[in-house]
């Protein structure tokens, strides 16, 4: 994460406020805060704030930032914590938004890693949003706040839901699916990540878990598509949890569920896991501010 922040500092304008949200890992949040507190004042162009969230969940993280922590002004960049943005990435996103004033957001495109070329080609062809790096206009975030959009807790493909809502112009009842219109592609905005090594146990375990989450993500995508594209229901009325989201789709279209599960054993295991709802009570705990660089004199 510290390497990711170093890369962000090289890409951002001086005075940029960066909120670091660490979800479900209080030790990591404390360690990052301690490292930043020990750094010489003024050594980074960023004004960093580190928040610790009790619940380890990406959707909850997004919900808390948009509805509680976002300061309310300016273009906002969403960057995964393990991503090292390239020096010109943020400028490229801003330029893409300036070039397409009708766009609600701008998306970076992957350039390294397995599957990057295929994903980049798909985004060029179809449009879309990539979770590792994208930007939302202030007006877009105000609209999302006002409509009360909250991502279902537990969803893996958070960017998929946000991208779908944007592609419908925030209202599937009134607008058609137009990702290329509503999401500008910043072709020069990219990033790097640490390469995975097949001989490292930690990397093998990470990849195994990713495959399991991706299998759940397929079920999520089908359920969200059914909600927004088939029934044209409002995005702000999405169920509160992933278990409820997928279960509603399964009840309304059991044949589609059966077809999806027949194709992949991992999907069947994901469906079984979703039958045991998680305890989401930690979502009620507000974020804890551990480090506030906006109040540190430089």
PDB file of C-alpha atoms in Angstrom:
ATOM      1  CA  UNK A   1       0.000   0.000   0.000  1.00  0.00           C
ATOM      2  CA  UNK A   2       2.847   2.406   0.765  1.00  0.00           C
ATOM      3  CA  UNK A   3       4.280   1.764  -2.710  1.00  0.00           C
ATOM      4  CA  UNK A   4       0.850   2.493  -4.140  1.00  0.00           C
ATOM      5  CA  UNK A   5       0.771   5.796  -2.244  1.00  0.00           C
ATOM      6  CA  UNK A   6       4.239   6.685  -3.510  1.00  0.00           C
ATOM      7  CA  UNK A   7       3.059   6.155  -7.074  1.00  0.00           C
ATOM      8  CA  UNK A   8      -0.049   8.225  -6.404  1.00  0.00           C
ATOM      9  CA  UNK A   9       2.090  11.047  -5.019  1.00  0.00           C
ATOM     10  CA  UNK A  10       4.083  11.081  -8.267  1.00  0.00           C
ATOM     11  CA  UNK A  11       0.881  11.348 -10.295  1.00  0.00           C
ATOM     12  CA  UNK A  12      -1.135  13.843  -8.226  1.00  0.00           C
ATOM     13  CA  UNK A  13      -1.077  17.605  -8.018  1.00  0.00           C
ATOM     14  CA  UNK A  14       0.252  19.135  -4.815  1.00  0.00           C
ATOM     15  CA  UNK A  15      -2.492  19.568  -2.262  1.00  0.00           C
ATOM     16  CA  UNK A  16      -4.552  16.636  -3.529  1.00  0.00           C
ATOM     17  CA  UNK A  17      -6.524  15.042  -0.701  1.00  0.00           C
ATOM     18  CA  UNK A  18      -6.298  11.248  -0.740  1.00  0.00           C
ATOM     19  CA  UNK A  19      -8.508   9.153   1.516  1.00  0.00           C
ATOM     20  CA  UNK A  20      -7.086   5.710   2.271  1.00  0.00           C
ATOM     21  CA  UNK A  21      -9.835   3.342   3.388  1.00  0.00           C
ATOM     22  CA  UNK A  22      -8.575   0.135   5.007  1.00  0.00           C
ATOM     23  CA  UNK A  23     -11.453  -2.257   5.456  1.00  0.00           C
ATOM     24  CA  UNK A  24     -11.396  -5.124   7.904  1.00  0.00           C
ATOM     25  CA  UNK A  25      -7.705  -4.878   8.781  1.00  0.00           C
ATOM     26  CA  UNK A  26      -7.088  -2.644  11.789  1.00  0.00           C
ATOM     27  CA  UNK A  27      -3.428  -3.693  12.034  1.00  0.00           C
ATOM     28  CA  UNK A  28      -2.702  -2.637   8.466  1.00  0.00           C
ATOM     29  CA  UNK A  29      -4.506   0.660   8.975  1.00  0.00           C
ATOM     30  CA  UNK A  30      -2.447   1.341  12.109  1.00  0.00           C
ATOM     31  CA  UNK A  31       0.809   0.411  10.376  1.00  0.00           C
ATOM     32  CA  UNK A  32       0.138   2.683   7.403  1.00  0.00           C
ATOM     33  CA  UNK A  33      -0.844   5.520   9.733  1.00  0.00           C
ATOM     34  CA  UNK A  34       2.335   5.092  11.779  1.00  0.00           C
ATOM     35  CA  UNK A  35       4.500   5.119   8.661  1.00  0.00           C
ATOM     36  CA  UNK A  36       2.867   8.289   7.395  1.00  0.00           C
ATOM     37  CA  UNK A  37       3.120   9.984  10.786  1.00  0.00           C
ATOM     38  CA  UNK A  38       6.848   9.210  10.871  1.00  0.00           C
ATOM     39  CA  UNK A  39       7.494  10.724   7.437  1.00  0.00           C
ATOM     40  CA  UNK A  40       8.942  14.264   7.328  1.00  0.00           C
ATOM     41  CA  UNK A  41       6.274  16.957   7.039  1.00  0.00           C
ATOM     42  CA  UNK A  42       5.845  18.150   3.477  1.00  0.00           C
ATOM     43  CA  UNK A  43       7.636  15.137   1.993  1.00  0.00           C
ATOM     44  CA  UNK A  44       4.582  14.229  -0.095  1.00  0.00           C
ATOM     45  CA  UNK A  45       2.371  16.434  -2.290  1.00  0.00           C
ATOM     46  CA  UNK A  46      -0.628  14.488  -1.018  1.00  0.00           C
ATOM     47  CA  UNK A  47      -2.787  15.370   1.964  1.00  0.00           C
ATOM     48  CA  UNK A  48      -3.505  11.882   3.219  1.00  0.00           C
ATOM     49  CA  UNK A  49      -6.212  10.663   5.533  1.00  0.00           C
ATOM     50  CA  UNK A  50      -6.287   7.064   6.726  1.00  0.00           C
ATOM     51  CA  UNK A  51      -9.576   5.498   7.772  1.00  0.00           C
ATOM     52  CA  UNK A  52     -10.123   2.142   9.411  1.00  0.00           C
ATOM     53  CA  UNK A  53     -13.395   0.335   8.688  1.00  0.00           C
ATOM     54  CA  UNK A  54     -14.446  -2.527  10.920  1.00  0.00           C
ATOM     55  CA  UNK A  55     -16.158  -4.479   8.145  1.00  0.00           C
ATOM     56  CA  UNK A  56     -13.893  -6.078   5.559  1.00  0.00           C
ATOM     57  CA  UNK A  57     -16.058  -5.496   2.510  1.00  0.00           C
ATOM     58  CA  UNK A  58     -15.476  -3.527  -0.716  1.00  0.00           C
ATOM     59  CA  UNK A  59     -19.109  -2.542  -1.189  1.00  0.00           C
ATOM     60  CA  UNK A  60     -19.314  -1.198   2.366  1.00  0.00           C
ATOM     61  CA  UNK A  61     -16.090   0.705   1.740  1.00  0.00           C
ATOM     62  CA  UNK A  62     -17.617   2.352  -1.363  1.00  0.00           C
ATOM     63  CA  UNK A  63     -20.840   3.158   0.459  1.00  0.00           C
ATOM     64  CA  UNK A  64     -19.041   4.773   3.384  1.00  0.00           C
ATOM     65  CA  UNK A  65     -16.849   6.899   1.168  1.00  0.00           C
ATOM     66  CA  UNK A  66     -19.611   8.142  -1.118  1.00  0.00           C
ATOM     67  CA  UNK A  67     -22.180   8.836   1.595  1.00  0.00           C
ATOM     68  CA  UNK A  68     -20.041   9.757   4.577  1.00  0.00           C
ATOM     69  CA  UNK A  69     -16.439  10.664   3.696  1.00  0.00           C
ATOM     70  CA  UNK A  70     -16.432  12.264   0.248  1.00  0.00           C
ATOM     71  CA  UNK A  71     -15.763  15.999   0.761  1.00  0.00           C
ATOM     72  CA  UNK A  72     -18.274  17.023  -1.897  1.00  0.00           C
ATOM     73  CA  UNK A  73     -16.130  18.763  -4.482  1.00  0.00           C
ATOM     74  CA  UNK A  74     -13.890  17.986  -7.417  1.00  0.00           C
ATOM     75  CA  UNK A  75     -13.240  15.023  -9.662  1.00  0.00           C
ATOM     76  CA  UNK A  76     -12.675  11.920  -7.549  1.00  0.00           C
ATOM     77  CA  UNK A  77     -10.331   9.103  -8.502  1.00  0.00           C
ATOM     78  CA  UNK A  78     -11.054   5.575  -7.306  1.00  0.00           C
ATOM     79  CA  UNK A  79      -7.897   3.451  -7.051  1.00  0.00           C
ATOM     80  CA  UNK A  80      -7.469  -0.038  -5.630  1.00  0.00           C
ATOM     81  CA  UNK A  81      -5.032  -0.207  -2.731  1.00  0.00           C
ATOM     82  CA  UNK A  82      -2.546  -2.506  -4.492  1.00  0.00           C
ATOM     83  CA  UNK A  83      -2.417  -0.473  -7.723  1.00  0.00           C
ATOM     84  CA  UNK A  84       0.546   1.720  -8.669  1.00  0.00           C
ATOM     85  CA  UNK A  85      -0.825   4.359 -11.017  1.00  0.00           C
ATOM     86  CA  UNK A  86       1.468   5.649 -13.712  1.00  0.00           C
ATOM     87  CA  UNK A  87       2.621   9.282 -13.491  1.00  0.00           C
ATOM     88  CA  UNK A  88       0.292  10.601 -16.202  1.00  0.00           C
ATOM     89  CA  UNK A  89      -2.748   8.469 -15.312  1.00  0.00           C
ATOM     90  CA  UNK A  90      -4.756  11.037 -13.348  1.00  0.00           C
ATOM     91  CA  UNK A  91      -4.172  13.756 -15.949  1.00  0.00           C
ATOM     92  CA  UNK A  92      -5.316  11.347 -18.666  1.00  0.00           C
ATOM     93  CA  UNK A  93      -8.550  10.659 -16.787  1.00  0.00           C
ATOM     94  CA  UNK A  94      -9.222  14.381 -16.374  1.00  0.00           C
ATOM     95  CA  UNK A  95      -8.480  14.973 -20.055  1.00  0.00           C
ATOM     96  CA  UNK A  96     -10.932  12.214 -21.044  1.00  0.00           C
ATOM     97  CA  UNK A  97     -13.674  13.846 -18.972  1.00  0.00           C
ATOM     98  CA  UNK A  98     -12.912  17.250 -20.486  1.00  0.00           C
ATOM     99  CA  UNK A  99     -13.071  15.815 -24.009  1.00  0.00           C
ATOM    100  CA  UNK A 100     -16.454  14.147 -23.404  1.00  0.00           C
ATOM    101  CA  UNK A 101     -18.578  16.534 -21.331  1.00  0.00           C
ATOM    102  CA  UNK A 102     -21.606  14.211 -21.477  1.00  0.00           C
ATOM    103  CA  UNK A 103     -19.685  11.424 -19.726  1.00  0.00           C
ATOM    104  CA  UNK A 104     -20.430  10.731 -16.074  1.00  0.00           C
ATOM    105  CA  UNK A 105     -17.112   8.988 -15.477  1.00  0.00           C
ATOM    106  CA  UNK A 106     -13.785   8.090 -17.045  1.00  0.00           C
ATOM    107  CA  UNK A 107     -12.104   4.709 -16.951  1.00  0.00           C
ATOM    108  CA  UNK A 108      -8.468   3.727 -17.158  1.00  0.00           C
ATOM    109  CA  UNK A 109      -7.438   0.713 -19.243  1.00  0.00           C
ATOM    110  CA  UNK A 110      -5.160  -2.146 -18.127  1.00  0.00           C
ATOM    111  CA  UNK A 111      -1.864  -2.592 -19.948  1.00  0.00           C
ATOM    112  CA  UNK A 112       0.004  -5.234 -17.947  1.00  0.00           C
ATOM    113  CA  UNK A 113      -0.848  -8.595 -16.445  1.00  0.00           C
ATOM    114  CA  UNK A 114      -2.606 -11.727 -17.598  1.00  0.00           C
ATOM    115  CA  UNK A 115      -5.677 -10.978 -19.656  1.00  0.00           C
ATOM    116  CA  UNK A 116      -4.910  -7.252 -19.882  1.00  0.00           C
ATOM    117  CA  UNK A 117      -4.840  -7.199 -23.683  1.00  0.00           C
ATOM    118  CA  UNK A 118      -8.169  -9.009 -24.008  1.00  0.00           C
ATOM    119  CA  UNK A 119      -9.832  -6.820 -21.386  1.00  0.00           C
ATOM    120  CA  UNK A 120      -8.472  -3.666 -22.974  1.00  0.00           C
ATOM    121  CA  UNK A 121      -9.815  -4.757 -26.365  1.00  0.00           C
ATOM    122  CA  UNK A 122     -13.225  -5.517 -24.834  1.00  0.00           C
ATOM    123  CA  UNK A 123     -13.379  -2.096 -23.184  1.00  0.00           C
ATOM    124  CA  UNK A 124     -12.382  -0.397 -26.448  1.00  0.00           C
ATOM    125  CA  UNK A 125     -15.136  -2.302 -28.228  1.00  0.00           C
ATOM    126  CA  UNK A 126     -17.942  -2.159 -25.659  1.00  0.00           C
ATOM    127  CA  UNK A 127     -17.009   0.505 -23.115  1.00  0.00           C
ATOM    128  CA  UNK A 128     -17.226  -0.018 -19.371  1.00  0.00           C
ATOM    129  CA  UNK A 129     -15.601   0.776 -16.055  1.00  0.00           C
ATOM    130  CA  UNK A 130     -12.486  -0.813 -14.557  1.00  0.00           C
ATOM    131  CA  UNK A 131     -12.348  -1.022 -10.788  1.00  0.00           C
ATOM    132  CA  UNK A 132      -8.597  -0.591 -10.479  1.00  0.00           C
ATOM    133  CA  UNK A 133      -8.634   2.977 -11.750  1.00  0.00           C
ATOM    134  CA  UNK A 134     -11.483   5.290 -12.712  1.00  0.00           C
ATOM    135  CA  UNK A 135     -12.773   8.781 -12.005  1.00  0.00           C
ATOM    136  CA  UNK A 136     -16.228  10.204 -11.278  1.00  0.00           C
ATOM    137  CA  UNK A 137     -17.268  13.794 -11.764  1.00  0.00           C
ATOM    138  CA  UNK A 138     -18.435  15.732  -8.709  1.00  0.00           C
ATOM    139  CA  UNK A 139     -21.898  16.081 -10.289  1.00  0.00           C
ATOM    140  CA  UNK A 140     -22.053  12.307 -10.707  1.00  0.00           C
ATOM    141  CA  UNK A 141     -21.214  11.681  -7.065  1.00  0.00           C
ATOM    142  CA  UNK A 142     -23.752  14.270  -5.961  1.00  0.00           C
ATOM    143  CA  UNK A 143     -26.367  12.474  -8.072  1.00  0.00           C
ATOM    144  CA  UNK A 144     -25.441   9.077  -6.609  1.00  0.00           C
ATOM    145  CA  UNK A 145     -25.684  10.526  -3.111  1.00  0.00           C
ATOM    146  CA  UNK A 146     -29.017  12.190  -3.829  1.00  0.00           C
ATOM    147  CA  UNK A 147     -30.570   9.054  -5.323  1.00  0.00           C
ATOM    148  CA  UNK A 148     -29.307   7.038  -2.353  1.00  0.00           C
ATOM    149  CA  UNK A 149     -27.406   4.365  -4.258  1.00  0.00           C
ATOM    150  CA  UNK A 150     -25.772   1.863  -1.917  1.00  0.00           C
ATOM    151  CA  UNK A 151     -24.031  -1.230  -3.194  1.00  0.00           C
ATOM    152  CA  UNK A 152     -25.261  -4.532  -1.744  1.00  0.00           C
ATOM    153  CA  UNK A 153     -22.930  -5.642   1.031  1.00  0.00           C
ATOM    154  CA  UNK A 154     -20.784  -8.590   0.033  1.00  0.00           C
ATOM    155  CA  UNK A 155     -20.740  -8.047  -3.736  1.00  0.00           C
ATOM    156  CA  UNK A 156     -17.412  -8.793  -5.380  1.00  0.00           C
ATOM    157  CA  UNK A 157     -17.875  -6.828  -8.594  1.00  0.00           C
ATOM    158  CA  UNK A 158     -18.486  -3.396  -7.131  1.00  0.00           C
ATOM    159  CA  UNK A 159     -17.180  -1.706 -10.266  1.00  0.00           C
ATOM    160  CA  UNK A 160     -19.560  -3.816 -12.339  1.00  0.00           C
ATOM    161  CA  UNK A 161     -22.575  -2.442 -10.491  1.00  0.00           C
ATOM    162  CA  UNK A 162     -21.339   1.150 -10.548  1.00  0.00           C
ATOM    163  CA  UNK A 163     -20.490   0.818 -14.247  1.00  0.00           C
ATOM    164  CA  UNK A 164     -23.927  -0.607 -15.007  1.00  0.00           C
ATOM    165  CA  UNK A 165     -25.702   2.214 -13.184  1.00  0.00           C
ATOM    166  CA  UNK A 166     -23.624   4.775 -15.055  1.00  0.00           C
ATOM    167  CA  UNK A 167     -24.208   3.014 -18.383  1.00  0.00           C
ATOM    168  CA  UNK A 168     -27.950   3.491 -17.879  1.00  0.00           C
ATOM    169  CA  UNK A 169     -27.432   7.202 -17.240  1.00  0.00           C
ATOM    170  CA  UNK A 170     -28.294   6.582 -13.544  1.00  0.00           C
ATOM    171  CA  UNK A 171     -31.887   5.632 -14.389  1.00  0.00           C
ATOM    172  CA  UNK A 172     -32.661   2.385 -16.270  1.00  0.00           C
ATOM    173  CA  UNK A 173     -36.364   3.250 -16.400  1.00  0.00           C
ATOM    174  CA  UNK A 174     -35.667   6.355 -18.521  1.00  0.00           C
ATOM    175  CA  UNK A 175     -32.417   5.652 -20.360  1.00  0.00           C
ATOM    176  CA  UNK A 176     -31.017   2.927 -22.575  1.00  0.00           C
ATOM    177  CA  UNK A 177     -27.749   1.088 -22.001  1.00  0.00           C
ATOM    178  CA  UNK A 178     -25.014   3.359 -23.405  1.00  0.00           C
ATOM    179  CA  UNK A 179     -21.650   2.694 -21.722  1.00  0.00           C
ATOM    180  CA  UNK A 180     -19.667   4.389 -24.489  1.00  0.00           C
ATOM    181  CA  UNK A 181     -21.690   7.566 -24.007  1.00  0.00           C
ATOM    182  CA  UNK A 182     -21.627   7.720 -20.234  1.00  0.00           C
ATOM    183  CA  UNK A 183     -18.111   6.373 -19.520  1.00  0.00           C
ATOM    184  CA  UNK A 184     -15.180   8.011 -21.292  1.00  0.00           C
ATOM    185  CA  UNK A 185     -12.147   5.815 -21.941  1.00  0.00           C
ATOM    186  CA  UNK A 186      -8.819   7.298 -20.901  1.00  0.00           C
ATOM    187  CA  UNK A 187      -6.571   5.183 -23.087  1.00  0.00           C
ATOM    188  CA  UNK A 188      -3.360   6.588 -21.595  1.00  0.00           C
ATOM    189  CA  UNK A 189      -4.464   6.072 -17.986  1.00  0.00           C
ATOM    190  CA  UNK A 190      -2.986   2.822 -16.730  1.00  0.00           C
ATOM    191  CA  UNK A 191      -1.268   1.227 -13.768  1.00  0.00           C
ATOM    192  CA  UNK A 192       1.075  -1.507 -12.587  1.00  0.00           C
ATOM    193  CA  UNK A 193       0.696  -4.220  -9.971  1.00  0.00           C
ATOM    194  CA  UNK A 194       3.048  -6.625  -8.258  1.00  0.00           C
ATOM    195  CA  UNK A 195       3.461  -9.705 -10.486  1.00  0.00           C
ATOM    196  CA  UNK A 196       2.245 -12.975  -9.019  1.00  0.00           C
ATOM    197  CA  UNK A 197       4.600 -15.977  -8.855  1.00  0.00           C
ATOM    198  CA  UNK A 198       3.171 -19.457  -9.198  1.00  0.00           C
ATOM    199  CA  UNK A 199       5.736 -20.896  -6.766  1.00  0.00           C
ATOM    200  CA  UNK A 200       4.738 -18.581  -3.905  1.00  0.00           C
ATOM    201  CA  UNK A 201       2.121 -20.079  -1.614  1.00  0.00           C
ATOM    202  CA  UNK A 202       0.615 -16.699  -0.809  1.00  0.00           C
ATOM    203  CA  UNK A 203       0.138 -15.928  -4.501  1.00  0.00           C
ATOM    204  CA  UNK A 204      -1.403 -19.341  -5.145  1.00  0.00           C
ATOM    205  CA  UNK A 205      -3.851 -18.847  -2.290  1.00  0.00           C
ATOM    206  CA  UNK A 206      -4.695 -15.349  -3.514  1.00  0.00           C
ATOM    207  CA  UNK A 207      -5.400 -16.653  -7.012  1.00  0.00           C
ATOM    208  CA  UNK A 208      -7.551 -19.494  -5.662  1.00  0.00           C
ATOM    209  CA  UNK A 209      -9.640 -17.069  -3.649  1.00  0.00           C
ATOM    210  CA  UNK A 210      -9.919 -14.737  -6.642  1.00  0.00           C
ATOM    211  CA  UNK A 211     -11.329 -17.568  -8.761  1.00  0.00           C
ATOM    212  CA  UNK A 212     -13.915 -18.276  -6.070  1.00  0.00           C
ATOM    213  CA  UNK A 213     -14.890 -14.603  -5.906  1.00  0.00           C
ATOM    214  CA  UNK A 214     -15.081 -14.400  -9.689  1.00  0.00           C
ATOM    215  CA  UNK A 215     -17.502 -17.327  -9.705  1.00  0.00           C
ATOM    216  CA  UNK A 216     -19.709 -15.437  -7.259  1.00  0.00           C
ATOM    217  CA  UNK A 217     -19.248 -12.378  -9.460  1.00  0.00           C
ATOM    218  CA  UNK A 218     -20.860 -14.189 -12.379  1.00  0.00           C
ATOM    219  CA  UNK A 219     -23.991 -14.782 -10.302  1.00  0.00           C
ATOM    220  CA  UNK A 220     -23.942 -11.158  -9.156  1.00  0.00           C
ATOM    221  CA  UNK A 221     -23.693  -9.919 -12.737  1.00  0.00           C
ATOM    222  CA  UNK A 222     -26.661 -12.028 -13.805  1.00  0.00           C
ATOM    223  CA  UNK A 223     -28.721 -10.751 -10.873  1.00  0.00           C
ATOM    224  CA  UNK A 224     -27.811  -7.096 -11.459  1.00  0.00           C
ATOM    225  CA  UNK A 225     -28.494  -7.399 -15.186  1.00  0.00           C
ATOM    226  CA  UNK A 226     -31.892  -8.887 -14.392  1.00  0.00           C
ATOM    227  CA  UNK A 227     -32.630  -6.056 -11.952  1.00  0.00           C
ATOM    228  CA  UNK A 228     -31.531  -3.149 -14.147  1.00  0.00           C
ATOM    229  CA  UNK A 229     -31.800  -4.309 -17.756  1.00  0.00           C
ATOM    230  CA  UNK A 230     -34.674  -6.785 -17.708  1.00  0.00           C
ATOM    231  CA  UNK A 231     -36.980  -5.259 -15.089  1.00  0.00           C
ATOM    232  CA  UNK A 232     -35.684  -1.656 -15.356  1.00  0.00           C
ATOM    233  CA  UNK A 233     -35.835  -1.297 -11.591  1.00  0.00           C
ATOM    234  CA  UNK A 234     -34.173   1.692  -9.882  1.00  0.00           C
ATOM    235  CA  UNK A 235     -30.576   1.134  -8.860  1.00  0.00           C
ATOM    236  CA  UNK A 236     -31.163   2.702  -5.452  1.00  0.00           C
ATOM    237  CA  UNK A 237     -33.662  -0.070  -4.691  1.00  0.00           C
ATOM    238  CA  UNK A 238     -31.056  -2.834  -5.032  1.00  0.00           C
ATOM    239  CA  UNK A 239     -31.189  -5.300  -2.118  1.00  0.00           C
ATOM    240  CA  UNK A 240     -28.974  -4.494   0.855  1.00  0.00           C
ATOM    241  CA  UNK A 241     -26.839  -7.652   0.657  1.00  0.00           C
ATOM    242  CA  UNK A 242     -25.446  -9.914  -2.030  1.00  0.00           C
ATOM    243  CA  UNK A 243     -27.288 -12.880  -0.529  1.00  0.00           C
ATOM    244  CA  UNK A 244     -30.612 -11.103  -0.980  1.00  0.00           C
ATOM    245  CA  UNK A 245     -29.684  -9.823  -4.449  1.00  0.00           C
ATOM    246  CA  UNK A 246     -28.814 -13.238  -5.873  1.00  0.00           C
ATOM    247  CA  UNK A 247     -31.626 -15.029  -4.030  1.00  0.00           C
ATOM    248  CA  UNK A 248     -34.256 -12.687  -5.492  1.00  0.00           C
ATOM    249  CA  UNK A 249     -32.933 -13.301  -9.004  1.00  0.00           C
ATOM    250  CA  UNK A 250     -32.873 -17.046  -8.371  1.00  0.00           C
ATOM    251  CA  UNK A 251     -36.477 -17.010  -7.166  1.00  0.00           C
ATOM    252  CA  UNK A 252     -37.674 -14.968 -10.137  1.00  0.00           C
ATOM    253  CA  UNK A 253     -35.712 -16.871 -12.781  1.00  0.00           C
ATOM    254  CA  UNK A 254     -34.794 -20.356 -11.492  1.00  0.00           C
ATOM    255  CA  UNK A 255     -34.075 -21.623 -15.002  1.00  0.00           C
ATOM    256  CA  UNK A 256     -31.392 -18.949 -15.489  1.00  0.00           C
ATOM    257  CA  UNK A 257     -29.856 -19.871 -12.137  1.00  0.00           C
ATOM    258  CA  UNK A 258     -29.835 -23.569 -13.049  1.00  0.00           C
ATOM    259  CA  UNK A 259     -28.155 -22.823 -16.369  1.00  0.00           C
ATOM    260  CA  UNK A 260     -25.478 -20.706 -14.689  1.00  0.00           C
ATOM    261  CA  UNK A 261     -24.754 -23.322 -12.027  1.00  0.00           C
ATOM    262  CA  UNK A 262     -24.583 -26.173 -14.558  1.00  0.00           C
ATOM    263  CA  UNK A 263     -21.635 -24.539 -16.291  1.00  0.00           C
ATOM    264  CA  UNK A 264     -19.187 -24.332 -13.391  1.00  0.00           C
ATOM    265  CA  UNK A 265     -18.569 -26.102 -10.087  1.00  0.00           C
ATOM    266  CA  UNK A 266     -17.194 -22.942  -8.522  1.00  0.00           C
ATOM    267  CA  UNK A 267     -20.488 -21.212  -9.213  1.00  0.00           C
ATOM    268  CA  UNK A 268     -22.329 -24.007  -7.441  1.00  0.00           C
ATOM    269  CA  UNK A 269     -20.072 -23.614  -4.416  1.00  0.00           C
ATOM    270  CA  UNK A 270     -20.592 -19.839  -4.517  1.00  0.00           C
ATOM    271  CA  UNK A 271     -24.359 -20.367  -4.570  1.00  0.00           C
ATOM    272  CA  UNK A 272     -24.089 -22.684  -1.569  1.00  0.00           C
ATOM    273  CA  UNK A 273     -22.091 -20.092   0.353  1.00  0.00           C
ATOM    274  CA  UNK A 274     -24.701 -17.471  -0.422  1.00  0.00           C
ATOM    275  CA  UNK A 275     -27.315 -19.612   1.299  1.00  0.00           C
ATOM    276  CA  UNK A 276     -25.647 -18.821   4.648  1.00  0.00           C
ATOM    277  CA  UNK A 277     -26.063 -15.061   5.215  1.00  0.00           C
ATOM    278  CA  UNK A 278     -23.158 -13.248   6.846  1.00  0.00           C
ATOM    279  CA  UNK A 279     -23.299 -11.111   9.950  1.00  0.00           C
ATOM    280  CA  UNK A 280     -23.217  -7.545   8.602  1.00  0.00           C
ATOM    281  CA  UNK A 281     -23.578  -5.795  11.971  1.00  0.00           C
ATOM    282  CA  UNK A 282     -20.053  -4.328  11.731  1.00  0.00           C
ATOM    283  CA  UNK A 283     -21.348  -2.118   8.908  1.00  0.00           C
ATOM    284  CA  UNK A 284     -23.026   0.004  11.582  1.00  0.00           C
ATOM    285  CA  UNK A 285     -19.671   1.080  13.024  1.00  0.00           C
ATOM    286  CA  UNK A 286     -18.533   4.443  11.603  1.00  0.00           C
ATOM    287  CA  UNK A 287     -15.065   4.763  10.026  1.00  0.00           C
ATOM    288  CA  UNK A 288     -12.266   5.639  12.463  1.00  0.00           C
ATOM    289  CA  UNK A 289      -9.878   8.390  11.354  1.00  0.00           C
ATOM    290  CA  UNK A 290      -6.349   7.243  12.298  1.00  0.00           C
ATOM    291  CA  UNK A 291      -4.240   9.785  10.444  1.00  0.00           C
ATOM    292  CA  UNK A 292      -5.137  13.227   9.118  1.00  0.00           C
ATOM    293  CA  UNK A 293      -2.469  14.769   6.940  1.00  0.00           C
ATOM    294  CA  UNK A 294      -4.745  17.673   6.032  1.00  0.00           C
ATOM    295  CA  UNK A 295      -3.985  19.125   9.468  1.00  0.00           C
ATOM    296  CA  UNK A 296      -0.236  18.567   9.356  1.00  0.00           C
ATOM    297  CA  UNK A 297       1.694  21.710   8.566  1.00  0.00           C
ATOM    298  CA  UNK A 298       4.027  21.298   5.593  1.00  0.00           C
TER     299      UNK A 298
END
